[in-house]
PDB file of C-alpha atoms in Angstrom:
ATOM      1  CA  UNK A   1       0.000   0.000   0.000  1.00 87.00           C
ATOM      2  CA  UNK A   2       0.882   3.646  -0.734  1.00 89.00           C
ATOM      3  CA  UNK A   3       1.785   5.608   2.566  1.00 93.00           C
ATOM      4  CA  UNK A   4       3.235   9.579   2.546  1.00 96.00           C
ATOM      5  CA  UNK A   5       5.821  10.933   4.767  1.00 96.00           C
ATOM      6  CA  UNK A   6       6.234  14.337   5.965  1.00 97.00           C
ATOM      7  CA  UNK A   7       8.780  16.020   8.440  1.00 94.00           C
ATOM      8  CA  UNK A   8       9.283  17.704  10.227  1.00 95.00           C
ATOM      9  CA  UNK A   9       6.229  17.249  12.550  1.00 96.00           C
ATOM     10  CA  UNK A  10       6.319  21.116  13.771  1.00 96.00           C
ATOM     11  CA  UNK A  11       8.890  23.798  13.228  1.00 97.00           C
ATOM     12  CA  UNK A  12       9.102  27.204  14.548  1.00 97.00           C
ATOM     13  CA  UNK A  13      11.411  29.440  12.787  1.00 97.00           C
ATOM     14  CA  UNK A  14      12.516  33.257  13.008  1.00 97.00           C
ATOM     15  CA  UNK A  15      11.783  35.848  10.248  1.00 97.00           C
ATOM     16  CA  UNK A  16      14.070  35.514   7.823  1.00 97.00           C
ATOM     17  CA  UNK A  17      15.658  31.803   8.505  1.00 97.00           C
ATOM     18  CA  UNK A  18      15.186  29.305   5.296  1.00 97.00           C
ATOM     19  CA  UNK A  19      12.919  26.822   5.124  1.00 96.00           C
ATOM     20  CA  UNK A  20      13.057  23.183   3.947  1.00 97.00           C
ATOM     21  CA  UNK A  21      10.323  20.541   4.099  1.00 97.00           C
ATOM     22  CA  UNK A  22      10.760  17.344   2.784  1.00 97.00           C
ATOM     23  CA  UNK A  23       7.925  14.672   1.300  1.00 97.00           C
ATOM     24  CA  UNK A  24       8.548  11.398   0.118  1.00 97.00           C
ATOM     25  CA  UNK A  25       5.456   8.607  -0.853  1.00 97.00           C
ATOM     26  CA  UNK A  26       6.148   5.097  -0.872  1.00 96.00           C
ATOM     27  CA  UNK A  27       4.254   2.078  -2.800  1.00 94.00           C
ATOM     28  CA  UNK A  28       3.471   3.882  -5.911  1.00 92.00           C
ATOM     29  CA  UNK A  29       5.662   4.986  -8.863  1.00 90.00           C
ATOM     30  CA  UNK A  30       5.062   8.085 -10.724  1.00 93.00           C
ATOM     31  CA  UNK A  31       2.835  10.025  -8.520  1.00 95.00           C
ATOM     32  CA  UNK A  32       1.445  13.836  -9.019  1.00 94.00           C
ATOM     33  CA  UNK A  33       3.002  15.733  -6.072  1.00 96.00           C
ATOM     34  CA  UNK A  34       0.872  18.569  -4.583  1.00 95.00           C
ATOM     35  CA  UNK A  35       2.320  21.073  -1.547  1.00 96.00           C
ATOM     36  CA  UNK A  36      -0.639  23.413  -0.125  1.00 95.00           C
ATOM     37  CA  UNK A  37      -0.688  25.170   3.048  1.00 95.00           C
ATOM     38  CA  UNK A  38      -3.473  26.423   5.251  1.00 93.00           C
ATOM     39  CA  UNK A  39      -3.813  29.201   7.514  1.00 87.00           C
ATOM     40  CA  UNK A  40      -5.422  29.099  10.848  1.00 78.00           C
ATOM     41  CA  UNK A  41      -9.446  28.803  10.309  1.00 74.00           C
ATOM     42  CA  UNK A  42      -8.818  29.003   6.460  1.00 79.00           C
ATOM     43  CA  UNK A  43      -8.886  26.420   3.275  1.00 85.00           C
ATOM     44  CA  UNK A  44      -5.770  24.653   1.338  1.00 91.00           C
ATOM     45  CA  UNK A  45      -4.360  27.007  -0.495  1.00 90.00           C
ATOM     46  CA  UNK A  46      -2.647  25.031  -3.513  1.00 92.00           C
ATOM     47  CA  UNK A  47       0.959  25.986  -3.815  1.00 94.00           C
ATOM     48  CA  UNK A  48       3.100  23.783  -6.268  1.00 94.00           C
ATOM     49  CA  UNK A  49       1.989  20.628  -8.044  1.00 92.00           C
ATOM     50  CA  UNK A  50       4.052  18.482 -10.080  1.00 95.00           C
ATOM     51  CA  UNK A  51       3.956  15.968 -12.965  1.00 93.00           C
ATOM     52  CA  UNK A  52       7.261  14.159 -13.121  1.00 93.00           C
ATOM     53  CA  UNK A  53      10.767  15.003 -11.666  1.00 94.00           C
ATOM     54  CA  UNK A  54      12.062  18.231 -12.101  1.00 91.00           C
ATOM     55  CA  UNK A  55       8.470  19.280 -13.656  1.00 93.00           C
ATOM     56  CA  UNK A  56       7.197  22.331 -10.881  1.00 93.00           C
ATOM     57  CA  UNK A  57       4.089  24.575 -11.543  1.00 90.00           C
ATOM     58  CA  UNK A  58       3.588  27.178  -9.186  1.00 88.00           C
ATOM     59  CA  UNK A  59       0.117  28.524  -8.456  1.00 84.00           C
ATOM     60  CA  UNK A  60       0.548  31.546  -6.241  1.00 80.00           C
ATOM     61  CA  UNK A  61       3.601  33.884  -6.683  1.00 66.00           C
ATOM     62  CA  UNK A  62       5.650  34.178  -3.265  1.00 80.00           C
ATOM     63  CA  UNK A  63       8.550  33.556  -1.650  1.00 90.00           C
ATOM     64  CA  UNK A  64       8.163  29.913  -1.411  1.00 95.00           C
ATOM     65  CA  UNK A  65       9.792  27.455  -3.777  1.00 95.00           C
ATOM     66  CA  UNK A  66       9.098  23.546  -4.701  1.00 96.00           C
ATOM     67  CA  UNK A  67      11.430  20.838  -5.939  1.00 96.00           C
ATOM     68  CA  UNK A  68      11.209  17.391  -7.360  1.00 97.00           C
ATOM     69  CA  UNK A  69      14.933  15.671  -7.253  1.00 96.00           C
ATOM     70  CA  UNK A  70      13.267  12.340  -7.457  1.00 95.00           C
ATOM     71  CA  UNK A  71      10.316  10.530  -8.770  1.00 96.00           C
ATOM     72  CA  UNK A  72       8.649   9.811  -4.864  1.00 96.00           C
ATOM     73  CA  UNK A  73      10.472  13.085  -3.292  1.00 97.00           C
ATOM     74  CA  UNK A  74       8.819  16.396  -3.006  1.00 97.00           C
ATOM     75  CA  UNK A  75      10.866  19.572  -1.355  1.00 97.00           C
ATOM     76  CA  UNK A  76       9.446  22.760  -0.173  1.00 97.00           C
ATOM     77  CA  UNK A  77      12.244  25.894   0.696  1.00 96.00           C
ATOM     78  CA  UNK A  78      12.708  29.227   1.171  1.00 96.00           C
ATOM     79  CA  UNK A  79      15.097  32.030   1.305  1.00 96.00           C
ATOM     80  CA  UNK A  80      13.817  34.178   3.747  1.00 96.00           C
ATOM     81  CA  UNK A  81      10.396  33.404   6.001  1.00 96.00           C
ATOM     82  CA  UNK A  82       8.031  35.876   6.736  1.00 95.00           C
ATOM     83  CA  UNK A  83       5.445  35.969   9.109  1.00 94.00           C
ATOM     84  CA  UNK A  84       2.646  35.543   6.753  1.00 92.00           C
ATOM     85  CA  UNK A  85       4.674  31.782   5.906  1.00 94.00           C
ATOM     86  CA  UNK A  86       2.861  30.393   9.189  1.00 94.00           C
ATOM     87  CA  UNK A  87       0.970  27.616   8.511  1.00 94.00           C
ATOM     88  CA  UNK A  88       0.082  24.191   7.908  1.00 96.00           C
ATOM     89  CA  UNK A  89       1.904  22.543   5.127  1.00 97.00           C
ATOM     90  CA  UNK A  90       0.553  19.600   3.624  1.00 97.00           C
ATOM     91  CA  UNK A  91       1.914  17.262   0.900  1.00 98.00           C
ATOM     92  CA  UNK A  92      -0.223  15.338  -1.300  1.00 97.00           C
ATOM     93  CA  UNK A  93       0.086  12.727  -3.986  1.00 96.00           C
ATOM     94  CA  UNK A  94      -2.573  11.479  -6.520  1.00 94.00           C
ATOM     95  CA  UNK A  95      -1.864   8.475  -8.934  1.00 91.00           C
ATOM     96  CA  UNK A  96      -2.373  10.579 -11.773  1.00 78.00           C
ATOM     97  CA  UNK A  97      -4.679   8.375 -13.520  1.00 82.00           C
ATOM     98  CA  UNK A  98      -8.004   9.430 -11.064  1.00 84.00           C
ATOM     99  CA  UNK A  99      -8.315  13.087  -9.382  1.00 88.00           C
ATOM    100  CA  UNK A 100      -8.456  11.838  -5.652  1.00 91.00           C
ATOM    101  CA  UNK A 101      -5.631  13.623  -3.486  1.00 94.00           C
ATOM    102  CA  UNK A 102      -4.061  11.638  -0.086  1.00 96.00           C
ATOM    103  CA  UNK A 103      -2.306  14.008   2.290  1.00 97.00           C
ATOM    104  CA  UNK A 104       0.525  13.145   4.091  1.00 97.00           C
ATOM    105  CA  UNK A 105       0.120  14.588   8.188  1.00 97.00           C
ATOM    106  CA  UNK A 106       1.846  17.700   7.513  1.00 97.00           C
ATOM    107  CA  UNK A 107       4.016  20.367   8.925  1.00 97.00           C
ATOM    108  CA  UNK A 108       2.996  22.785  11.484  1.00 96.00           C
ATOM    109  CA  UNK A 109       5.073  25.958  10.841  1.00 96.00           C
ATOM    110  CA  UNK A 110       5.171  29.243  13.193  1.00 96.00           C
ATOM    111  CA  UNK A 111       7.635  32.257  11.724  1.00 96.00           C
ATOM    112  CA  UNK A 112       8.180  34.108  14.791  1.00 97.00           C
TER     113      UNK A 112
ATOM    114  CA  UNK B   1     -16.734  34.191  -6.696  1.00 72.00           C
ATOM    115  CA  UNK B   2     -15.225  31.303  -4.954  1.00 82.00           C
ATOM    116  CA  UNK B   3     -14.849  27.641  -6.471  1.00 88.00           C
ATOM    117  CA  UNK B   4     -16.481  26.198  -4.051  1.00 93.00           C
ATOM    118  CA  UNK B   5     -18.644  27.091  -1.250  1.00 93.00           C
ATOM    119  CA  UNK B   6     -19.620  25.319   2.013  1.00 93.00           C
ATOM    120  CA  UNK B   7     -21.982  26.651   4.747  1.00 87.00           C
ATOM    121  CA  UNK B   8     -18.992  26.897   7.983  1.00 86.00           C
ATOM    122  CA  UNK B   9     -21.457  25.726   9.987  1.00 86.00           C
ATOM    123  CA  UNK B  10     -21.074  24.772  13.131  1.00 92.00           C
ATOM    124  CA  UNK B  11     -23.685  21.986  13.293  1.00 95.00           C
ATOM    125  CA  UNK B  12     -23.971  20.649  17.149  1.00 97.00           C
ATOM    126  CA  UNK B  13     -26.095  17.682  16.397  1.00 97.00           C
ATOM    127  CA  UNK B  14     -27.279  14.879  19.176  1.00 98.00           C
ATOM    128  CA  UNK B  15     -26.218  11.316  18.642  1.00 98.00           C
ATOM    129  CA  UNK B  16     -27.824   9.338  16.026  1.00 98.00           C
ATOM    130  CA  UNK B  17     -29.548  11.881  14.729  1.00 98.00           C
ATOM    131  CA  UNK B  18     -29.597  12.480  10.603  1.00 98.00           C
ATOM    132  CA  UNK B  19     -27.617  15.881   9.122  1.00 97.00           C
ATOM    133  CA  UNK B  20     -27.088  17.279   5.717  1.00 96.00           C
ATOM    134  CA  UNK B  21     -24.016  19.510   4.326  1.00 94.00           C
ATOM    135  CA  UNK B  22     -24.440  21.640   0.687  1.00 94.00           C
ATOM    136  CA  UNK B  23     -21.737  23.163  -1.007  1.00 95.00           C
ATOM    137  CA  UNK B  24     -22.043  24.815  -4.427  1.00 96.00           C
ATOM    138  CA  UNK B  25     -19.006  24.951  -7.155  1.00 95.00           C
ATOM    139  CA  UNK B  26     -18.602  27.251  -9.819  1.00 93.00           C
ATOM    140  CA  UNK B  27     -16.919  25.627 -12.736  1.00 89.00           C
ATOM    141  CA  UNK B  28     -19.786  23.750 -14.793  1.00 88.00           C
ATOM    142  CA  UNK B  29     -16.847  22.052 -16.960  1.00 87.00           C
ATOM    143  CA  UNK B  30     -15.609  20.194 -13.274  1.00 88.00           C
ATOM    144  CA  UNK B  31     -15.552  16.364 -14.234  1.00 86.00           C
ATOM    145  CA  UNK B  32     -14.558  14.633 -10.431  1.00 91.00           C
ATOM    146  CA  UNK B  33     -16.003  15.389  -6.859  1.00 94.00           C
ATOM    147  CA  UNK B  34     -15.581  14.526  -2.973  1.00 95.00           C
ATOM    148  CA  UNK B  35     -15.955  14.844   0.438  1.00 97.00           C
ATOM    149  CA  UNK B  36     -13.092  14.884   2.187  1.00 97.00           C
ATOM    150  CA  UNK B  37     -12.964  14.786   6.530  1.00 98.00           C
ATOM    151  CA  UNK B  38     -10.514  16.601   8.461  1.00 97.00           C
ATOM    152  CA  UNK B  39     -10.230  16.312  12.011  1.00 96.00           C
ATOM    153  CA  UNK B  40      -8.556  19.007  14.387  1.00 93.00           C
ATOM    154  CA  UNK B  41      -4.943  19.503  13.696  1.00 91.00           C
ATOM    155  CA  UNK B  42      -4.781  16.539  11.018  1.00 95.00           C
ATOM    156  CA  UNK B  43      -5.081  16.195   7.356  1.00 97.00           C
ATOM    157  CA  UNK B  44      -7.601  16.008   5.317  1.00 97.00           C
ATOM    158  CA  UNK B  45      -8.889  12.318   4.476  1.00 97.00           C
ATOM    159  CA  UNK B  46     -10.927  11.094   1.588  1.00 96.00           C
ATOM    160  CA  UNK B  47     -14.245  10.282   2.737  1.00 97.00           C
ATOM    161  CA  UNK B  48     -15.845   9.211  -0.826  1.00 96.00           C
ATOM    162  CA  UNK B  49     -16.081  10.429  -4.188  1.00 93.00           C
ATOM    163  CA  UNK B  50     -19.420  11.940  -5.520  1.00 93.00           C
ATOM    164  CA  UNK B  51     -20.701  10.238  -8.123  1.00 85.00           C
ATOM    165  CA  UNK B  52     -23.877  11.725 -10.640  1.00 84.00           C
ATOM    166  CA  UNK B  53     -26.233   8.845  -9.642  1.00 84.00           C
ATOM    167  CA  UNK B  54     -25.594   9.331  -6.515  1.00 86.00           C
ATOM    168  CA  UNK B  55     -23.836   7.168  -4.007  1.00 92.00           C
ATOM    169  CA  UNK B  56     -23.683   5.415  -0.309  1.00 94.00           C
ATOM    170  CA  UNK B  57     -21.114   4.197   2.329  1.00 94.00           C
ATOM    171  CA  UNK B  58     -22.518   3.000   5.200  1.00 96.00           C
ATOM    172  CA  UNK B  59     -24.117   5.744   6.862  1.00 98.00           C
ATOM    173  CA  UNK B  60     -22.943   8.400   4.527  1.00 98.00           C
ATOM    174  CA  UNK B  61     -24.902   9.626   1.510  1.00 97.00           C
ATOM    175  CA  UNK B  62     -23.638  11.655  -1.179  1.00 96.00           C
ATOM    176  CA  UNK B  63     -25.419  13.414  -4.410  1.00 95.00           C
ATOM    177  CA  UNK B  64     -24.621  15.602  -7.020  1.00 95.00           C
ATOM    178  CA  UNK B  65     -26.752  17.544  -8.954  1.00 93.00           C
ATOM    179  CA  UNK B  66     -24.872  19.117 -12.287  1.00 92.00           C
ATOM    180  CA  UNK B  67     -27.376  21.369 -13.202  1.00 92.00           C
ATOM    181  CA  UNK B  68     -27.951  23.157 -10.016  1.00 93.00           C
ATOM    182  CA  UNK B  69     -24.246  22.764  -9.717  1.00 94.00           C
ATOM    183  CA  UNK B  70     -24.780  21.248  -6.229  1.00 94.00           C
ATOM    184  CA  UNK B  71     -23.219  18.843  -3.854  1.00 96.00           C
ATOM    185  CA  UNK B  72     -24.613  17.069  -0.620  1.00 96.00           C
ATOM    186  CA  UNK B  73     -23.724  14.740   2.103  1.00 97.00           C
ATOM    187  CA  UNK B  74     -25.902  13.170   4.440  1.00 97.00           C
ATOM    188  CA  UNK B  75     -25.124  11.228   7.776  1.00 98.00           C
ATOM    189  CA  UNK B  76     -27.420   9.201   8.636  1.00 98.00           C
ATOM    190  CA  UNK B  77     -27.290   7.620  12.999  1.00 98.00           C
ATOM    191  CA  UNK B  78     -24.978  10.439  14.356  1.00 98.00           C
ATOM    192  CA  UNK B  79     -21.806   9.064  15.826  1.00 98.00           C
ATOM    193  CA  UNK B  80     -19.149  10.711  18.702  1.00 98.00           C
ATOM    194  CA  UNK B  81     -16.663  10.076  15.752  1.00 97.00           C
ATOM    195  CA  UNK B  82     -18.249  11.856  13.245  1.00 98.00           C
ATOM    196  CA  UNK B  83     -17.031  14.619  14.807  1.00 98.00           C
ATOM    197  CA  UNK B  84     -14.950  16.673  12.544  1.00 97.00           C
ATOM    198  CA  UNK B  85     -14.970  19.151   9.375  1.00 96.00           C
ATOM    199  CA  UNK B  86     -16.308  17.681   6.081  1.00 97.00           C
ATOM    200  CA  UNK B  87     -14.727  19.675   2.875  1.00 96.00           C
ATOM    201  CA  UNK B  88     -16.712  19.703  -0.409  1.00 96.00           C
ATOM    202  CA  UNK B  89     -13.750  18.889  -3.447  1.00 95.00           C
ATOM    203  CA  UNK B  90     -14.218  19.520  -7.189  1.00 94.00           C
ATOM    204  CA  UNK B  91     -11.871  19.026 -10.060  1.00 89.00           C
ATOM    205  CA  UNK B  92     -10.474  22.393 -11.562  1.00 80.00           C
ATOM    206  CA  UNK B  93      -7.855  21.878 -14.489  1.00 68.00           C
ATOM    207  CA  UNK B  94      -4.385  19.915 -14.695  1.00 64.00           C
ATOM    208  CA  UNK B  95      -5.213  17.424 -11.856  1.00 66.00           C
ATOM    209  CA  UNK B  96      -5.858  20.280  -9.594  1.00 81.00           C
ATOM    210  CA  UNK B  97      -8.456  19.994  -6.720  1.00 88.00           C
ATOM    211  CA  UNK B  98     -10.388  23.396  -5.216  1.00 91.00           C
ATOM    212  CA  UNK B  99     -11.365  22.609  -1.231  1.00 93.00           C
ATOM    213  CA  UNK B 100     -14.062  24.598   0.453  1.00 93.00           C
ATOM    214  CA  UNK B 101     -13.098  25.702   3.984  1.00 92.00           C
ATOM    215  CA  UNK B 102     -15.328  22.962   5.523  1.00 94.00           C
ATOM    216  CA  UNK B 103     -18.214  22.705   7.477  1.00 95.00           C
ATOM    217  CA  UNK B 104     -17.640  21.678  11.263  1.00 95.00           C
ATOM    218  CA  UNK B 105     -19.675  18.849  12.692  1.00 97.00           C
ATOM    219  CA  UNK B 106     -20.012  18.378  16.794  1.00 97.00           C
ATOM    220  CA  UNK B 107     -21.596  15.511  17.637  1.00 98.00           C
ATOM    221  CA  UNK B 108     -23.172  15.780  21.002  1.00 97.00           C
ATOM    222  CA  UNK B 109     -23.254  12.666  23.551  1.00 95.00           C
TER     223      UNK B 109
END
C-alpha cells in the first residue's frame, strides 16, 4: 500500500531563517506531487503541483519554492520566512490516472 | 466568486440523529467530486467520491446535482466520531483539486 511521509512534525522558525520541508510517498511509482498550506481557520491554499521530476508549476507567486529531485520526493524551501509563511503545510500525492488527493500529516510551521 | 462554497457551519447535532451539508461549485466544466474529513490539527482524508447517480457508504450519503451545480452529504445515525470538518472537493484543471473551507460537525453525547 501507498503511505506519505512528511517532516518535520512542527517547526518554529525566526523571520528571515530558510525553510526546507521534505515529502517522500512510498508504494506507488510516478505520482502527481501537490504542496498546499493552510492558515489558521482558512482552506488549502494550492501551492506547487508536479507531474514528473524536475516538472514544478507554481500557483501563487511568493517567496516559497518547490522541488522534485526524485520521482517519490517532493521539497518545499525558502530564502527568507516571513510571518505571513505560518501555517500548515501539507503534501499530497494522486496516482495521476483518477483526481483523488491523499495528504501526508503535515508540517505545522510558526515564523516568529 | 469562490470555487467552491460550504456553509462553515457549526452543526452541534445529538447522537444518532440524521444531518445534511451543501456546497455549491462554480466551474460547470468540473468532471470529479468529494468529500473529504478533516479532524482538528490533522489532514484532510478522503471520505468518498461523488458520483452523478448518486452514491452510499454505510451511513454516509452523497449526491450531485450538475445542473444546479450542487453537492450534498448526508449522515445518517450520528456518531461521537463523526465529529470533525467535512470539505466539499471539485476538479479544476491539470489534476488540480479546489477545497471549500469545511463545514464543522459536533456531535453531542
Amino acid at each position: 500500500s501507498q503511505t506519505i511521509h512528511q517532516w518535520p512534525a512542527t517547526l518554529v522558525q525566526p523571520v528571515g531563517s530558510p525553510l526546507s520541508l521534505e515529502c517522500t510517498v512510498e508504494g506507488t511509482s510516478n505520482p502527481n506531487l501537490y504542496w498546499y498550506r493552510q492558515a489558521a481557520g482558512r482552506g488549502l491554499q494550492l501551492l506547487f503541483y508536479s507531474v514528473g521530476i524536475g516538472q514544478i508549476s507554481s500557483e501563487v507567486p511568493q517567496n516559497l519554492s518547490a522541488s522534485r529531485p526524485q520521482d517519490r520526493q517532493f521539497i518545499l524551501s525558502s530564502k527568507k520566512l516571513l510571518l505571513s509563511d505560518s501555517g500548515f503545510y501539507l503534501c499530497a500525492w494522486s496516482p495521476g490516472t483518477s483526481y483523488e488527493q491523499y495528504f501526508g500529516p503535515g508540517t505545522r510551521l510558526t515564523v516568529t | 466568486r469562490k470555487e467552491v462554497e460550504q456553509d462553515p457551519g457549526p452543526f452541534n447535532v445529538p447522537e444518532g440523529a440524521t444531518v445534511a451539508f451543501n456546497c455549491t461549485y462554480s466551474n460547470s466544466a468540473s468532471q470529479s467530486f468529494f468529500w473529504y474529513r478533516q479532524d482538528c490539527r490533522k489532514e484532510p482524508k478522503l471520505l468518498m467520491s461523488v458520483y452523478s447517480s448518486g452514491n452510499e457508504d454505510g451511513r454516509f450519503t452523497a449526491q450531485l446535482n450538475r445542473a444546479s451545480q450542487y453537492i450534498s452529504l448526508l449522515i445518517r445515525d450520528s456518531k461521537l466520531s463523526d465529529s470533525a470538518t467535512y470539505l466539499c472537493v471539485v476538479t479544476g484543471g491539470a489534476n488540480n483539486l479546489f477545497f471549500g473551507t469545511g463545514t464543522r460537525l459536533t456531535v453531542i453525547p
